[in-house]
CSV table of N, CA and C and ligand atoms in Angstrom, one decimal:
chain,number,residue,atom,x,y,z
A,11,MET,N,-15.7,-19.1,14.6
A,11,MET,CA,-14.7,-19.7,13.8
A,11,MET,C,-13.3,-19.3,14.3
A,12,ILE,N,-12.5,-20.3,14.4
A,12,ILE,CA,-11.1,-20.0,14.8
A,12,ILE,C,-10.2,-20.0,13.6
A,13,MET,N,-9.5,-18.9,13.4
A,13,MET,CA,-8.6,-18.8,12.3
A,13,MET,C,-7.1,-18.8,12.9
A,14,ILE,N,-6.3,-19.7,12.4
A,14,ILE,CA,-4.9,-19.8,12.8
A,14,ILE,C,-4.0,-19.1,11.8
A,15,ARG,N,-3.3,-18.1,12.2
A,15,ARG,CA,-2.4,-17.4,11.3
A,15,ARG,C,-0.9,-17.8,11.7
A,16,MET,N,-0.2,-18.4,10.8
A,16,MET,CA,1.2,-18.8,11.1
A,16,MET,C,2.1,-17.7,10.6
A,17,TYR,N,2.9,-17.2,11.5
A,17,TYR,CA,3.8,-16.2,11.1
A,17,TYR,C,5.2,-16.8,10.7
A,18,ILE,N,5.6,-16.3,9.6
A,18,ILE,CA,6.9,-16.7,9.0
A,18,ILE,C,8.0,-15.8,9.6
A,19,CYS,N,7.7,-14.5,9.6
A,19,CYS,CA,8.7,-13.5,10.1
A,19,CYS,C,8.1,-12.8,11.3
A,20,VAL,N,8.6,-13.1,12.5
A,20,VAL,CA,8.0,-12.6,13.7
A,20,VAL,C,8.4,-11.1,13.9
A,21,CYS,N,9.6,-10.8,13.5
A,21,CYS,CA,10.1,-9.4,13.6
A,21,CYS,C,9.1,-8.4,12.9
A,22,ASN,N,8.7,-8.8,11.7
A,22,ASN,CA,7.9,-7.9,10.9
A,22,ASN,C,6.4,-8.4,10.7
A,23,ALA,N,6.0,-9.4,11.5
A,23,ALA,CA,4.7,-9.9,11.5
A,23,ALA,C,4.2,-10.2,10.1
A,24,ILE,N,5.0,-11.0,9.4
A,24,ILE,CA,4.7,-11.4,8.1
A,24,ILE,C,4.1,-12.9,8.1
A,25,SER,N,2.9,-13.1,7.7
A,25,SER,CA,2.3,-14.4,7.8
A,25,SER,C,2.7,-15.3,6.6
A,26,GLU,N,2.4,-16.6,6.8
A,26,GLU,CA,2.6,-17.6,5.7
A,26,GLU,C,1.8,-17.2,4.5
A,27,ARG,N,0.5,-16.7,4.7
A,27,ARG,CA,-0.3,-16.4,3.6
A,27,ARG,C,0.2,-15.2,2.8
A,28,GLN,N,0.8,-14.2,3.5
A,28,GLN,CA,1.4,-13.1,2.8
A,28,GLN,C,2.6,-13.6,1.9
A,29,VAL,N,3.4,-14.5,2.5
A,29,VAL,CA,4.5,-15.0,1.7
A,29,VAL,C,4.0,-15.8,0.5
A,30,GLN,N,3.0,-16.6,0.7
A,30,GLN,CA,2.4,-17.4,-0.4
A,30,GLN,C,1.8,-16.5,-1.5
A,31,GLU,N,1.2,-15.4,-1.1
A,31,GLU,CA,0.6,-14.5,-2.0
A,31,GLU,C,1.7,-13.8,-2.8
A,32,ALA,N,2.8,-13.4,-2.2
A,32,ALA,CA,3.9,-12.8,-2.8
A,32,ALA,C,4.5,-13.7,-3.9
A,33,VAL,N,4.6,-15.0,-3.5
A,33,VAL,CA,5.2,-15.9,-4.5
A,33,VAL,C,4.2,-16.1,-5.6
A,34,ALA,N,2.9,-16.2,-5.3
A,34,ALA,CA,1.9,-16.3,-6.4
A,34,ALA,C,1.9,-15.1,-7.4
A,35,GLN,N,2.3,-13.9,-6.8
A,35,GLN,CA,2.4,-12.7,-7.7
A,35,GLN,C,3.8,-12.6,-8.3
A,36,GLY,N,4.6,-13.6,-8.2
A,36,GLY,CA,5.9,-13.6,-9.0
A,36,GLY,C,7.2,-13.6,-8.2
A,37,ALA,N,7.2,-13.5,-6.9
A,37,ALA,CA,8.4,-13.5,-6.2
A,37,ALA,C,9.2,-14.8,-6.5
A,38,GLN,N,10.5,-14.7,-6.9
A,38,GLN,CA,11.3,-15.8,-7.3
A,38,GLN,C,12.5,-16.0,-6.4
A,39,ALA,N,12.8,-15.0,-5.6
A,39,ALA,CA,14.0,-15.1,-4.7
A,39,ALA,C,13.7,-14.4,-3.4
A,40,LEU,N,14.6,-14.7,-2.4
A,40,LEU,CA,14.4,-14.1,-1.1
A,40,LEU,C,14.4,-12.6,-1.2
A,41,SER,N,15.3,-12.1,-2.1
A,41,SER,CA,15.3,-10.6,-2.3
A,41,SER,C,14.0,-10.0,-2.7
A,42,ASP,N,13.2,-10.8,-3.5
A,42,ASP,CA,11.9,-10.3,-3.9
A,42,ASP,C,11.0,-10.2,-2.6
A,43,LEU,N,11.0,-11.3,-1.8
A,43,LEU,CA,10.2,-11.3,-0.6
A,43,LEU,C,10.7,-10.1,0.4
A,44,GLN,N,11.9,-9.9,0.4
A,44,GLN,CA,12.5,-8.8,1.3
A,44,GLN,C,12.0,-7.5,0.8
A,45,ALA,N,12.0,-7.3,-0.5
A,45,ALA,CA,11.6,-6.0,-1.1
A,45,ALA,C,10.1,-5.8,-1.0
A,46,SER,N,9.3,-6.9,-1.2
A,46,SER,CA,7.8,-6.7,-1.2
A,46,SER,C,7.2,-6.7,0.1
A,47,LEU,N,7.8,-7.6,1.0
A,47,LEU,CA,7.1,-7.8,2.4
A,47,LEU,C,8.0,-7.3,3.5
A,48,GLY,N,9.3,-7.3,3.3
A,48,GLY,CA,10.2,-6.9,4.4
A,48,GLY,C,10.6,-8.1,5.2
A,49,VAL,N,10.2,-9.3,4.7
A,49,VAL,CA,10.6,-10.5,5.4
A,49,VAL,C,12.1,-10.7,5.5
A,50,ALA,N,12.6,-11.2,6.6
A,50,ALA,CA,14.1,-11.4,6.7
A,50,ALA,C,14.9,-10.1,6.6
A,51,THR,N,14.4,-9.0,7.1
A,51,THR,CA,15.1,-7.8,7.0
A,51,THR,C,15.5,-7.2,8.4
A,52,CYS,N,15.3,-8.1,9.4
A,52,CYS,CA,15.6,-7.6,10.7
A,52,CYS,C,16.7,-8.6,11.3
A,53,CYS,N,16.2,-9.6,12.1
A,53,CYS,CA,17.2,-10.6,12.6
A,53,CYS,C,17.7,-11.6,11.6
A,54,GLY,N,16.8,-11.9,10.6
A,54,GLY,CA,17.2,-12.8,9.6
A,54,GLY,C,16.9,-14.3,9.9
A,55,HIS,N,16.3,-14.6,11.0
A,55,HIS,CA,16.1,-16.0,11.4
A,55,HIS,C,15.0,-16.6,10.5
A,56,CYS,N,14.2,-15.9,9.9
A,56,CYS,CA,13.1,-16.4,9.0
A,56,CYS,C,13.6,-16.6,7.6
A,57,ALA,N,14.7,-16.3,7.2
A,57,ALA,CA,15.2,-16.3,5.8
A,57,ALA,C,15.1,-17.7,5.3
A,58,GLU,N,15.6,-18.7,6.0
A,58,GLU,CA,15.6,-20.1,5.5
A,58,GLU,C,14.1,-20.6,5.3
A,59,THR,N,13.3,-20.3,6.2
A,59,THR,CA,11.9,-20.8,6.1
A,59,THR,C,11.2,-20.0,5.0
A,60,ALA,N,11.4,-18.7,4.9
A,60,ALA,CA,10.7,-18.0,3.8
A,60,ALA,C,11.2,-18.5,2.4
A,61,THR,N,12.4,-18.9,2.3
A,61,THR,CA,13.0,-19.4,1.1
A,61,THR,C,12.3,-20.7,0.6
A,62,GLU,N,11.9,-21.5,1.6
A,62,GLU,CA,11.2,-22.7,1.3
A,62,GLU,C,9.8,-22.5,0.6
A,63,TYR,N,9.3,-21.3,0.6
A,63,TYR,CA,8.0,-21.0,-0.1
A,63,TYR,C,8.2,-20.6,-1.5
A,64,LEU,N,9.5,-20.4,-1.9
A,64,LEU,CA,9.8,-20.0,-3.2
A,64,LEU,C,9.7,-21.2,-4.2
A,65,PRO,N,9.6,-20.9,-5.5
A,65,PRO,CA,9.6,-22.1,-6.4
A,65,PRO,C,10.7,-23.0,-6.2
A,66,GLY,N,10.4,-24.3,-6.1
A,66,GLY,CA,11.4,-25.4,-5.9
A,66,GLY,C,11.6,-25.7,-4.4
A,67,GLY,N,11.0,-24.8,-3.5
A,67,GLY,CA,11.2,-25.0,-2.1
A,67,GLY,C,10.2,-26.1,-1.5
A,68,ARG,N,10.5,-26.5,-0.3
A,68,ARG,CA,9.7,-27.5,0.3
A,68,ARG,C,8.3,-27.2,0.5
A,69,TYR,N,7.9,-25.9,0.7
A,69,TYR,CA,6.5,-25.5,0.9
A,69,TYR,C,5.9,-24.8,-0.4
A,70,ALA,N,6.7,-24.9,-1.5
A,70,ALA,CA,6.2,-24.2,-2.7
A,70,ALA,C,4.9,-24.9,-3.2
A,71,GLU,N,4.0,-24.0,-3.7
A,71,GLU,CA,2.8,-24.5,-4.3
A,71,GLU,C,3.2,-25.1,-5.6
A,72,PRO,N,2.6,-26.3,-6.0
A,72,PRO,CA,2.9,-26.8,-7.3
A,72,PRO,C,2.4,-25.9,-8.4
A,73,ALA,N,3.2,-25.8,-9.5
A,73,ALA,CA,2.8,-24.9,-10.6
A,73,ALA,C,1.6,-25.5,-11.3
A,74,LEU,N,0.7,-24.6,-11.7
A,74,LEU,CA,-0.5,-25.0,-12.4
A,74,LEU,C,-0.3,-24.9,-13.9
A,75,ASP,N,-0.7,-25.9,-14.6
A,75,ASP,CA,-0.7,-25.8,-16.1
A,75,ASP,C,-2.0,-25.1,-16.5
A,76,LEU,N,-2.0,-23.9,-16.9
A,76,LEU,CA,-3.2,-23.1,-17.2
A,76,LEU,C,-3.6,-23.3,-18.7
A,77,GLY,N,-2.8,-24.0,-19.4
A,77,GLY,CA,-3.1,-24.3,-20.8
A,77,GLY,C,-3.2,-23.0,-21.6
A,78,GLY,N,-2.3,-22.0,-21.3
A,78,GLY,CA,-2.3,-20.8,-22.0
A,78,GLY,C,-3.3,-19.7,-21.5
A,79,LEU,N,-4.1,-20.0,-20.5
A,79,LEU,CA,-5.0,-19.1,-19.9
A,79,LEU,C,-4.3,-18.1,-19.0
A,80,ALA,N,-4.7,-16.9,-18.9
A,80,ALA,CA,-4.1,-15.9,-18.0
A,80,ALA,C,-4.5,-16.4,-16.6
A,81,PRO,N,-3.5,-16.2,-15.6
A,81,PRO,CA,-3.8,-16.6,-14.2
A,81,PRO,C,-4.9,-15.7,-13.7
A,82,ALA,N,-5.7,-16.2,-12.8
A,82,ALA,CA,-6.8,-15.5,-12.2
A,82,ALA,C,-6.6,-15.5,-10.7
A,83,VAL,N,-7.1,-14.5,-10.0
A,83,VAL,CA,-7.0,-14.4,-8.6
A,83,VAL,C,-8.2,-15.3,-8.0
A,84,VAL,N,-7.8,-16.2,-7.1
A,84,VAL,CA,-8.8,-17.1,-6.5
A,84,VAL,C,-8.9,-16.8,-5.0
A,85,PHE,N,-10.1,-16.6,-4.5
A,85,PHE,CA,-10.3,-16.3,-3.1
A,85,PHE,C,-11.0,-17.6,-2.5
A,86,ASP,N,-10.6,-18.0,-1.3
A,86,ASP,CA,-11.3,-19.0,-0.7
A,86,ASP,C,-12.6,-18.4,0.0
A,87,SER,N,-13.5,-19.3,0.3
A,87,SER,CA,-14.8,-18.8,0.8
A,87,SER,C,-14.6,-18.0,2.1
A,88,GLN,N,-13.7,-18.3,3.0
A,88,GLN,CA,-13.4,-17.6,4.2
A,88,GLN,C,-13.0,-16.2,3.9
A,89,GLU,N,-12.1,-16.1,2.9
A,89,GLU,CA,-11.6,-14.7,2.5
A,89,GLU,C,-12.7,-13.9,2.0
A,90,ILE,N,-13.6,-14.4,1.2
A,90,ILE,CA,-14.7,-13.7,0.6
A,90,ILE,C,-15.6,-13.2,1.7
A,91,ARG,N,-15.9,-14.1,2.7
A,91,ARG,CA,-16.8,-13.7,3.8
A,91,ARG,C,-16.1,-12.5,4.6
A,92,ARG,N,-14.8,-12.6,4.8
A,92,ARG,CA,-14.1,-11.6,5.6
A,92,ARG,C,-14.2,-10.3,4.9
A,93,ARG,N,-14.0,-10.3,3.6
A,93,ARG,CA,-14.0,-9.1,2.8
A,93,ARG,C,-15.4,-8.5,2.7
A,94,VAL,N,-16.4,-9.3,2.6
A,94,VAL,CA,-17.8,-8.8,2.5
A,94,VAL,C,-18.2,-8.2,3.9
A,95,ALA,N,-17.7,-8.8,5.0
A,95,ALA,CA,-18.1,-8.3,6.3
A,95,ALA,C,-17.4,-7.0,6.7
A,96,ALA,N,-16.3,-6.8,6.0
A,96,ALA,CA,-15.4,-5.6,6.3
A,96,ALA,C,-16.1,-4.3,5.9
B,103,FES,S1,12.0,-13.2,12.2
B,103,FES,FE1,12.1,-12.3,10.2
B,103,FES,S2,13.6,-10.8,10.4
B,103,FES,FE2,13.5,-11.6,12.4
């Protein structure tokens, strides 16, 4: 199986998935991503791209209407296999 990892921040090796997870956990601004991941804390070239993953951005995940239910952590099957194999 080939897994492709897209890096958002090359300086700090921060992947798209890490940025998406930080946003899912509540990051609302670039400063949140900088504090939690270190994205855009070196050369800064990734700042604009990272910002597009925040709510309202081009790559933002659409908000789910959970109908009052508490959010749950959802793993995809590849992630579960990786964790079980580790
Ligand atoms: S690419 Fe992110 S700080 Fe340089």
